Amino acid sequence: MSIAAGTATTVARRRAWSGAQGLTSPGIVIPIVVIAAATIVAIFGPLLAPYDPDLPDLSQFFVGPAGGHLLGYDGQGRDVLSRLLVGARTSMIGPLAVTVLCMSTGSLLAVAAAWRGGLLDTVLSSGLDILFAFPGILLAVLSAAVFGAGLIAPVLALSVAYTPYVARVLRGAALRERAQQYVAALEVQGASGVAICFRHLLPNMAGLIVAQATTLFGYAMVDLAAISYLGLGVQPPTADWGVMVAENQQGIIQGYPIPSLAAGICIVLVVVAFNILGERLYERSETRR
Amino acid sequence: MAEPILEVKGLRKEFGPLVAVDDVSFSLPEGGSLAIVGESGSGKTTVAKMIVGLERPTAGVIRACGADRSLPPRSTRERRRRGREVQIVFQDPYTSLDPRQTGEATIDEVLRLHRGWDRDRRRERIKQLADLVGLDDRQMRALPRSLSGGQRQRVAIARALAAEPRVLILDESVAALDVSIQAQVLNLLADIHDETQVSYLCISHDLAVVRQLTQETVVMWRGRVVERGTTAQVLDDPQDDYTRRLRASVPRPGWKPPGHTVAPAAV
Amino acid sequence: MSPSASLLEVESLTVRLPIEGGMREVLHGVSLEIRPGESVGLVGESGSGKSMTARAIDRILPPGAAVSGQIRFGGRDVMSLGGADLKKFRGEVAMIFQDPRAHTNPVRRIGDFMTEALCTNQGVSKQDASRRAVALLKDVGIEDGERRLHQYPHELSGGLLQRVMIATALLTKPRLLLADEPTTALDVTTQAEVVGILDTLRSDLGLAMLFITHNLELAAAICDRTIVMYAGQVVEVRQSNRLHDEPLHPYTAALTAARPSIERTAPRLLAIAGRPLSAFEAPETECAFAPRCPYAQDVCRRARPSLVELDGGMTRCVRASDLVGHMELSAHG
């Protein structure tokens, strides 16, 4: 039996996957950059736009990029780039409203159901299950039909449609937290249910809540863009990415795809950024346990 | 004879058809230290939970500090009041602290619950408690994930003591700790017992820990009390078969495991 | 190979794992040997590296681990085994764990996973494998084996499931059993039964065993030899019957002294300050235990001590020859 000198060998042939990427990994940084850019544009759009987004140049319908108009003119002679920059605002505000409404209602319902358990939990869960049956877009279309077009009705409708999903996911996390021994210790100390829920349960679910909110923003954006595309949301002549996709459709057939596609690409970029970020944040929140 | 600080009579708990606790009675004298010994399924943890109001007894009487607490408290105010009488330190140092709260914040929260003190008075008390359990400033300001199991248990003990309870229930509080750390915490608990006159109810399966920490013992098996007496009596001269078997199963120098037994046909 | 040659030889095993951004040592220069049919206890607290040692031997280290040193089983180098040789190795070295439920698939019946290794690795027919399984279940004290084969893990209690795991481990007729805290999660009465079963089966089958536990008394009671680990290193190797009264290392003495006694109440337990360290937390220029050792002197802080023979055992304490027989072993004086 020979005694060989020890040599360092790596047992695994693949790199150890730590289960979550650091905050500086490309999977997180790139989406954040995209989202930050979109947010800045949404806030400062009108200031950044080189031209008036609503002022048509009647001699230039569907003209390609030329002379200072980086993306050309749209079907009504307006500068496409300016409309994109200004349109970011309405395209992002709607999803923001949906996200805020859903996450707040959803978290409250989830925590209440998890804390009380019993009848409240059963009733809430069943009620939410019923709402689950309605797809968001359908409800939004119906609400537009009932209340008229505009941003408010679809936003409310989508909030109603998404809340059950959020509540369901958060309820699972809330139940897990509630079962932890520190919650029992606080109960024995005499802390009130409300205090425990707000000071302990929710903060410990923060990672998951942020991840959910991020993903939700992306979905809401697609749905609202679709609603606007259908003419039931933001109304023309207001600049809005969804509206722009619709009103410039003719351009694609006529050989000028840029106005319509550019708006579509903006939507896709931001939505994908939110989805990827949401997934990465979710992974991190799960592996942190 | 003075009234016991904690008294339990005919306690019973049913979970559907399963009787987890069956006619359990014992009393803890003020300043004393009583152990409930048992293994899994004995019902000892359920008894502890009923005493602190986390489970509702099916029948029986629980009295602590002269007041009845046979049923779980109905209001938060009542829960808080009872928290000043009986507190509990759980077994698992990894889930018994809020991972987002420093030790300081954890104890501060409890002090705010029970006392209307201003910030300075609270800070003073936190320092006192930290000294009592042997934690320095740095450890008190750290989050649980930077603390070891033993340090976390110290925070949990300090949190329980912040309510200034008359009775402290130690629910397998040292079972999850390394041997060398366990010894530190056992010494600490003995010191606290001497300094604060708090009474201990020690729930444990570890007979050596029970010997070290308690004066009287009650042995539970499958929900029932099968033996009781002073700790020395119960451990040196067990009368009940189960207690004997328990005693004989503890490894020590020269010990050989009993010849292997056939597993019962039922699970 | 002569009968007294080692079954398992571990030499200067050093393992590093990716922890918090860097490669950190969890085992440092661990060397041990097990002879055929011998039972060896491996005792340590958190961070001692006892579990990691077993995993290294069984080739189930976490991904990304860097290993140096040698592990030889039956003369063959374990680290370089592959394919059919590795399969054969897995039949010869069996491992049981602390939590049987974490290592069983809840949707598979007991009979299925018990016979799996035999059927796939050794080409035994399902019928034969089942027959052998029932016979082994009987050996571990489960009489109605036929019925048990059809049950799911959740239908069995912890103690029962652990017995099933022992039976499963023995099905392939291994020569070495690695038991990683197999009774830590069990009641003490169940522990006594399970340990009794292991003892009987071991001697019947001539099986060697590495029994890992944090319980010094348990290891000393059922193992011929006990190895004590601290901070990723072996600090003592001793015949079990001499370990309790005459330990060769202050850490072993400290573990013995720190335990409360079931027979007496001590006014105060002999607890040493500080906490057990992992290999990467221990200082490299002195004895890992020196910061906490009540007998530490300057000589202990000059260099990392090596493992030396003493009085039939081994110790990593430079002061051992002075200290043996004079260390405080209990709070009772």
GROMACS .gro file of N, CA and C in nm, chain B residues 155-263:
model
  327
  444VAL      N    1  -3.051   3.532   2.566
  444VAL     CA    2  -3.143   3.640   2.531
  444VAL      C    3  -3.286   3.598   2.564
  445ALA      N    4  -3.319   3.474   2.531
  445ALA     CA    5  -3.455   3.426   2.559
  445ALA      C    6  -3.484   3.426   2.708
  446ILE      N    7  -3.384   3.390   2.788
  446ILE     CA    8  -3.401   3.391   2.934
  446ILE      C    9  -3.418   3.535   2.982
  447ALA      N   10  -3.336   3.626   2.929
  447ALA     CA   11  -3.348   3.766   2.969
  447ALA      C   12  -3.485   3.821   2.932
  448ARG      N   13  -3.535   3.784   2.816
  448ARG     CA   14  -3.666   3.829   2.773
  448ARG      C   15  -3.774   3.781   2.869
  449ALA      N   16  -3.763   3.653   2.909
  449ALA     CA   17  -3.863   3.599   3.001
  449ALA      C   18  -3.856   3.672   3.135
  450LEU      N   19  -3.733   3.698   3.181
  450LEU     CA   20  -3.717   3.762   3.312
  450LEU      C   21  -3.757   3.909   3.311
  451ALA      N   22  -3.757   3.970   3.192
  451ALA     CA   23  -3.792   4.112   3.182
  451ALA      C   24  -3.933   4.137   3.233
  452ALA      N   25  -4.017   4.037   3.225
  452ALA     CA   26  -4.153   4.052   3.272
  452ALA      C   27  -4.161   4.034   3.424
  453GLU      N   28  -4.048   4.002   3.486
  453GLU     CA   29  -4.041   3.977   3.631
  453GLU      C   30  -4.144   3.875   3.678
  454PRO      N   31  -4.141   3.757   3.618
  454PRO     CA   32  -4.241   3.656   3.655
  454PRO      C   33  -4.206   3.591   3.787
  455ARG      N   34  -4.305   3.530   3.849
  455ARG     CA   35  -4.280   3.456   3.972
  455ARG      C   36  -4.242   3.312   3.939
  456VAL      N   37  -4.292   3.266   3.824
  456VAL     CA   38  -4.262   3.129   3.782
  456VAL      C   39  -4.199   3.131   3.644
  457LEU      N   40  -4.091   3.057   3.627
  457LEU     CA   41  -4.028   3.046   3.496
  457LEU      C   42  -4.034   2.900   3.452
  458ILE      N   43  -4.099   2.877   3.339
  458ILE     CA   44  -4.107   2.740   3.286
  458ILE      C   45  -3.992   2.723   3.187
  459LEU      N   46  -3.911   2.622   3.211
  459LEU     CA   47  -3.798   2.594   3.122
  459LEU      C   48  -3.834   2.471   3.041
  460ASP      N   49  -3.881   2.492   2.919
  460ASP     CA   50  -3.928   2.380   2.839
  460ASP      C   51  -3.813   2.325   2.756
  461GLU      N   52  -3.742   2.227   2.812
  461GLU     CA   53  -3.625   2.167   2.747
  461GLU      C   54  -3.528   2.276   2.703
  462SER      N   55  -3.510   2.376   2.790
  462SER     CA   56  -3.436   2.494   2.749
  462SER      C   57  -3.288   2.472   2.722
  463VAL      N   58  -3.231   2.362   2.770
  463VAL     CA   59  -3.089   2.340   2.741
  463VAL      C   60  -3.067   2.221   2.650
  464ALA      N   61  -3.176   2.156   2.608
  464ALA     CA   62  -3.162   2.032   2.534
  464ALA      C   63  -3.089   2.049   2.401
  465ALA      N   64  -3.105   2.167   2.338
  465ALA     CA   65  -3.045   2.183   2.205
  465ALA      C   66  -2.905   2.242   2.211
  466LEU      N   67  -2.847   2.251   2.329
  466LEU     CA   68  -2.716   2.315   2.341
  466LEU      C   69  -2.603   2.215   2.353
  467ASP      N   70  -2.485   2.256   2.304
  467ASP     CA   71  -2.365   2.173   2.321
  467ASP      C   72  -2.340   2.151   2.470
  468VAL      N   73  -2.273   2.040   2.501
  468VAL     CA   74  -2.247   2.005   2.640
  468VAL      C   75  -2.178   2.117   2.717
  469SER      N   76  -2.074   2.175   2.657
  469SER     CA   77  -2.000   2.276   2.734
  469SER      C   78  -2.084   2.402   2.753
  470ILE      N   79  -2.169   2.433   2.657
  470ILE     CA   80  -2.256   2.550   2.668
  470ILE      C   81  -2.369   2.521   2.764
  471GLN      N   82  -2.417   2.397   2.760
  471GLN     CA   83  -2.525   2.357   2.850
  471GLN      C   84  -2.484   2.381   2.994
  472ALA      N   85  -2.358   2.346   3.024
  472ALA     CA   86  -2.310   2.364   3.161
  472ALA      C   87  -2.312   2.511   3.200
  473GLN      N   88  -2.272   2.598   3.108
  473GLN     CA   89  -2.273   2.742   3.137
  473GLN      C   90  -2.415   2.788   3.169
  474VAL      N   91  -2.510   2.747   3.084
  474VAL     CA   92  -2.648   2.793   3.102
  474VAL      C   93  -2.710   2.733   3.227
  475LEU      N   94  -2.674   2.608   3.261
  475LEU     CA   95  -2.726   2.549   3.385
  475LEU      C   96  -2.675   2.627   3.506
  476ASN      N   97  -2.547   2.663   3.504
  476ASN     CA   98  -2.493   2.745   3.612
  476ASN      C   99  -2.566   2.878   3.621
  477LEU      N  100  -2.590   2.935   3.505
  477LEU     CA  101  -2.662   3.063   3.499
  477LEU      C  102  -2.800   3.051   3.560
  478LEU      N  103  -2.871   2.945   3.524
  478LEU     CA  104  -3.006   2.926   3.576
  478LEU      C  105  -3.003   2.909   3.727
  479ALA      N  106  -2.900   2.838   3.777
  479ALA     CA  107  -2.890   2.821   3.921
  479ALA      C  108  -2.867   2.956   3.987
  480ASP      N  109  -2.780   3.038   3.929
  480ASP     CA  110  -2.753   3.171   3.983
  480ASP      C  111  -2.879   3.256   3.986
  481ILE      N  112  -2.953   3.252   3.877
  481ILE     CA  113  -3.075   3.332   3.869
  481ILE      C  114  -3.174   3.288   3.976
  482HIS      N  115  -3.182   3.159   3.994
  482HIS     CA  116  -3.274   3.105   4.095
  482HIS      C  117  -3.238   3.161   4.232
  483ASP      N  118  -3.107   3.166   4.261
  483ASP     CA  119  -3.065   3.218   4.390
  483ASP      C  120  -3.089   3.368   4.402
  484GLU      N  121  -3.057   3.440   4.295
  484GLU     CA  122  -3.065   3.586   4.303
  484GLU      C  123  -3.206   3.642   4.299
  485THR      N  124  -3.292   3.581   4.221
  485THR     CA  125  -3.423   3.642   4.201
  485THR      C  126  -3.538   3.570   4.270
  486GLN      N  127  -3.513   3.458   4.332
  486GLN     CA  128  -3.620   3.382   4.397
  486GLN      C  129  -3.731   3.340   4.303
  487VAL      N  130  -3.706   3.339   4.175
  487VAL     CA  131  -3.810   3.292   4.083
  487VAL      C  132  -3.822   3.140   4.099
  488SER      N  133  -3.942   3.088   4.083
  488SER     CA  134  -3.963   2.943   4.095
  488SER      C  135  -3.952   2.879   3.959
  489TYR      N  136  -3.894   2.760   3.955
  489TYR     CA  137  -3.873   2.694   3.826
  489TYR      C  138  -3.967   2.576   3.806
  490LEU      N  139  -4.022   2.567   3.685
  490LEU     CA  140  -4.088   2.444   3.643
  490LEU      C  141  -4.005   2.394   3.525
  491CYS      N  142  -3.934   2.285   3.544
  491CYS     CA  143  -3.835   2.242   3.447
  491CYS      C  144  -3.887   2.120   3.373
  492ILE      N  145  -3.912   2.137   3.244
  492ILE     CA  146  -3.963   2.026   3.163
  492ILE      C  147  -3.844   1.964   3.091
  493SER      N  148  -3.820   1.837   3.113
  493SER     CA  149  -3.700   1.780   3.052
  493SER      C  150  -3.708   1.630   3.038
  494HIS      N  151  -3.631   1.577   2.945
  494HIS     CA  152  -3.620   1.433   2.933
  494HIS      C  153  -3.484   1.389   2.987
  495ASP      N  154  -3.399   1.488   3.018
  495ASP     CA  155  -3.261   1.459   3.059
  495ASP      C  156  -3.251   1.452   3.211
  496LEU      N  157  -3.232   1.329   3.263
  496LEU     CA  158  -3.235   1.309   3.407
  496LEU      C  159  -3.120   1.380   3.479
  497ALA      N  160  -3.006   1.393   3.413
  497ALA     CA  161  -2.893   1.459   3.478
  497ALA      C  162  -2.921   1.608   3.496
  498VAL      N  163  -2.982   1.668   3.396
  498VAL     CA  164  -3.018   1.810   3.405
  498VAL      C  165  -3.119   1.830   3.517
  499VAL      N  166  -3.214   1.738   3.524
  499VAL     CA  167  -3.316   1.745   3.627
  499VAL      C  168  -3.253   1.736   3.766
  500ARG      N  169  -3.156   1.648   3.778
  500ARG     CA  170  -3.087   1.631   3.907
  500ARG      C  171  -3.018   1.759   3.947
  501GLN      N  172  -2.957   1.823   3.850
  501GLN     CA  173  -2.879   1.943   3.876
  501GLN      C  174  -2.967   2.061   3.915
  502LEU      N  175  -3.085   2.068   3.856
  502LEU     CA  176  -3.161   2.191   3.864
  502LEU      C  177  -3.283   2.189   3.958
  503THR      N  178  -3.331   2.071   3.993
  503THR     CA  179  -3.459   2.068   4.064
  503THR      C  180  -3.455   1.994   4.197
  504GLN      N  181  -3.557   2.026   4.281
  504GLN     CA  182  -3.567   1.958   4.409
  504GLN      C  183  -3.675   1.850   4.411
  505GLU      N  184  -3.779   1.873   4.330
  505GLU     CA  185  -3.886   1.773   4.325
  505GLU      C  186  -3.910   1.733   4.180
  506THR      N  187  -3.961   1.614   4.164
  506THR     CA  188  -3.982   1.563   4.027
  506THR      C  189  -4.114   1.492   4.015
  507VAL      N  190  -4.174   1.509   3.897
  507VAL     CA  191  -4.295   1.437   3.863
  507VAL      C  192  -4.266   1.367   3.731
  508VAL      N  193  -4.293   1.238   3.722
  508VAL     CA  194  -4.262   1.165   3.599
  508VAL      C  195  -4.390   1.139   3.521
  509MET      N  196  -4.391   1.175   3.396
  509MET     CA  197  -4.511   1.153   3.314
  509MET      C  198  -4.485   1.049   3.207
  510TRP      N  199  -4.587   0.971   3.181
  510TRP     CA  200  -4.578   0.872   3.074
  510TRP      C  201  -4.714   0.859   3.010
  511ARG      N  202  -4.718   0.881   2.878
  511ARG     CA  203  -4.843   0.871   2.804
  511ARG      C  204  -4.955   0.950   2.871
  512GLY      N  205  -4.923   1.073   2.910
  512GLY     CA  206  -5.026   1.162   2.961
  512GLY      C  207  -5.053   1.153   3.109
  513ARG      N  208  -4.996   1.053   3.176
  513ARG     CA  209  -5.027   1.038   3.318
  513ARG      C  210  -4.904   1.057   3.405
  514VAL      N  211  -4.929   1.094   3.529
  514VAL     CA  212  -4.819   1.100   3.625
  514VAL      C  213  -4.800   0.959   3.679
  515VAL      N  214  -4.679   0.906   3.664
  515VAL     CA  215  -4.657   0.770   3.712
  515VAL      C  216  -4.573   0.764   3.839
  516GLU      N  217  -4.506   0.873   3.870
  516GLU     CA  218  -4.427   0.875   3.992
  516GLU      C  219  -4.400   1.019   4.033
  517ARG      N  220  -4.388   1.042   4.160
  517ARG     CA  221  -4.352   1.175   4.206
  517ARG      C  222  -4.275   1.165   4.337
  518GLY      N  223  -4.200   1.270   4.367
  518GLY     CA  224  -4.125   1.272   4.492
  518GLY      C  225  -4.013   1.373   4.483
  519THR      N  226  -3.923   1.370   4.578
  519THR     CA  227  -3.808   1.459   4.565
  519THR      C  228  -3.724   1.403   4.450
  520THR      N  229  -3.648   1.490   4.388
  520THR     CA  230  -3.568   1.448   4.273
  520THR      C  231  -3.473   1.335   4.311
  521ALA      N  232  -3.413   1.350   4.429
  521ALA     CA  233  -3.318   1.248   4.473
  521ALA      C  234  -3.387   1.113   4.487
  522GLN      N  235  -3.505   1.114   4.550
  522GLN     CA  236  -3.581   0.991   4.568
  522GLN      C  237  -3.613   0.924   4.435
  523VAL      N  238  -3.671   1.005   4.345
  523VAL     CA  239  -3.719   0.950   4.219
  523VAL      C  240  -3.604   0.894   4.137
  524LEU      N  241  -3.487   0.960   4.143
  524LEU     CA  242  -3.377   0.913   4.060
  524LEU      C  243  -3.295   0.802   4.127
  525ASP      N  244  -3.286   0.808   4.258
  525ASP     CA  245  -3.204   0.706   4.325
  525ASP      C  246  -3.283   0.578   4.351
  526ASP      N  247  -3.413   0.593   4.375
  526ASP     CA  248  -3.491   0.476   4.413
  526ASP      C  249  -3.626   0.477   4.342
  527PRO      N  250  -3.625   0.466   4.211
  527PRO     CA  251  -3.752   0.472   4.138
  527PRO      C  252  -3.841   0.354   4.172
  528GLN      N  253  -3.970   0.382   4.185
  528GLN     CA  254  -4.064   0.277   4.220
  528GLN      C  255  -4.140   0.226   4.098
  529ASP      N  256  -4.167   0.316   4.007
  529ASP     CA  257  -4.249   0.277   3.892
  529ASP      C  258  -4.162   0.211   3.784
  530ASP      N  259  -4.221   0.115   3.714
  530ASP     CA  260  -4.148   0.043   3.609
  530ASP      C  261  -4.091   0.135   3.503
  531TYR      N  262  -4.176   0.230   3.462
  531TYR     CA  263  -4.129   0.318   3.356
  531TYR      C  264  -4.011   0.402   3.404
  532THR      N  265  -4.023   0.455   3.525
  532THR     CA  266  -3.913   0.537   3.578
  532THR      C  267  -3.786   0.454   3.588
  533ARG      N  268  -3.803   0.330   3.628
  533ARG     CA  269  -3.686   0.242   3.638
  533ARG      C  270  -3.622   0.223   3.501
  534ARG      N  271  -3.708   0.200   3.403
  534ARG     CA  272  -3.656   0.178   3.268
  534ARG      C  273  -3.585   0.304   3.216
  535LEU      N  274  -3.645   0.417   3.248
  535LEU     CA  275  -3.587   0.545   3.206
  535LEU      C  276  -3.449   0.562   3.267
  536ARG      N  277  -3.442   0.538   3.395
  536ARG     CA  278  -3.317   0.550   3.468
  536ARG      C  279  -3.212   0.456   3.412
  537ALA      N  280  -3.256   0.333   3.381
  537ALA     CA  281  -3.162   0.232   3.332
  537ALA      C  282  -3.115   0.259   3.190
  538SER      N  283  -3.183   0.349   3.119
  538SER     CA  284  -3.146   0.372   2.979
  538SER      C  285  -3.041   0.479   2.962
  539VAL      N  286  -3.004   0.543   3.072
  539VAL     CA  287  -2.910   0.654   3.059
  539VAL      C  288  -2.766   0.603   3.054
  540PRO      N  289  -2.693   0.633   2.947
  540PRO     CA  290  -2.556   0.582   2.935
  540PRO      C  291  -2.465   0.643   3.041
  541ARG      N  292  -2.379   0.562   3.096
  541ARG     CA  293  -2.279   0.612   3.190
  541ARG      C  294  -2.162   0.513   3.186
  542PRO      N  295  -2.052   0.549   3.247
  542PRO     CA  296  -1.937   0.457   3.242
  542PRO      C  297  -1.976   0.318   3.291
  543GLY      N  298  -1.940   0.218   3.214
  543GLY     CA  299  -1.969   0.082   3.256
  543GLY      C  300  -2.108   0.035   3.213
  544TRP      N  301  -2.185   0.121   3.151
  544TRP     CA  302  -2.320   0.086   3.111
  544TRP      C  303  -2.317   0.005   2.983
  545LYS      N  304  -2.404  -0.095   2.977
  545LYS     CA  305  -2.420  -0.169   2.853
  545LYS      C  306  -2.566  -0.159   2.814
  546PRO      N  307  -2.597  -0.143   2.688
  546PRO     CA  308  -2.738  -0.135   2.650
  546PRO      C  309  -2.809  -0.265   2.682
  547PRO      N  310  -2.937  -0.256   2.718
  547PRO     CA  311  -3.012  -0.379   2.745
  547PRO      C  312  -3.018  -0.464   2.620
  548GLY      N  313  -3.032  -0.597   2.631
  548GLY     CA  314  -3.040  -0.684   2.514
  548GLY      C  315  -3.150  -0.634   2.426
  549HIS      N  316  -3.133  -0.640   2.296
  549HIS     CA  317  -3.229  -0.568   2.215
  549HIS      C  318  -3.368  -0.628   2.223
  550THR      N  319  -3.465  -0.537   2.224
  550THR     CA  320  -3.603  -0.580   2.246
  550THR      C  321  -3.678  -0.583   2.116
  551VAL      N  322  -3.786  -0.660   2.118
  551VAL     CA  323  -3.871  -0.669   2.000
  551VAL      C  324  -3.961  -0.546   1.995
  552ALA      N  325  -3.975  -0.485   1.880
  552ALA     CA  326  -4.061  -0.368   1.870
  552ALA      C  327  -4.206  -0.411   1.883
   0.00000   0.00000   0.00000
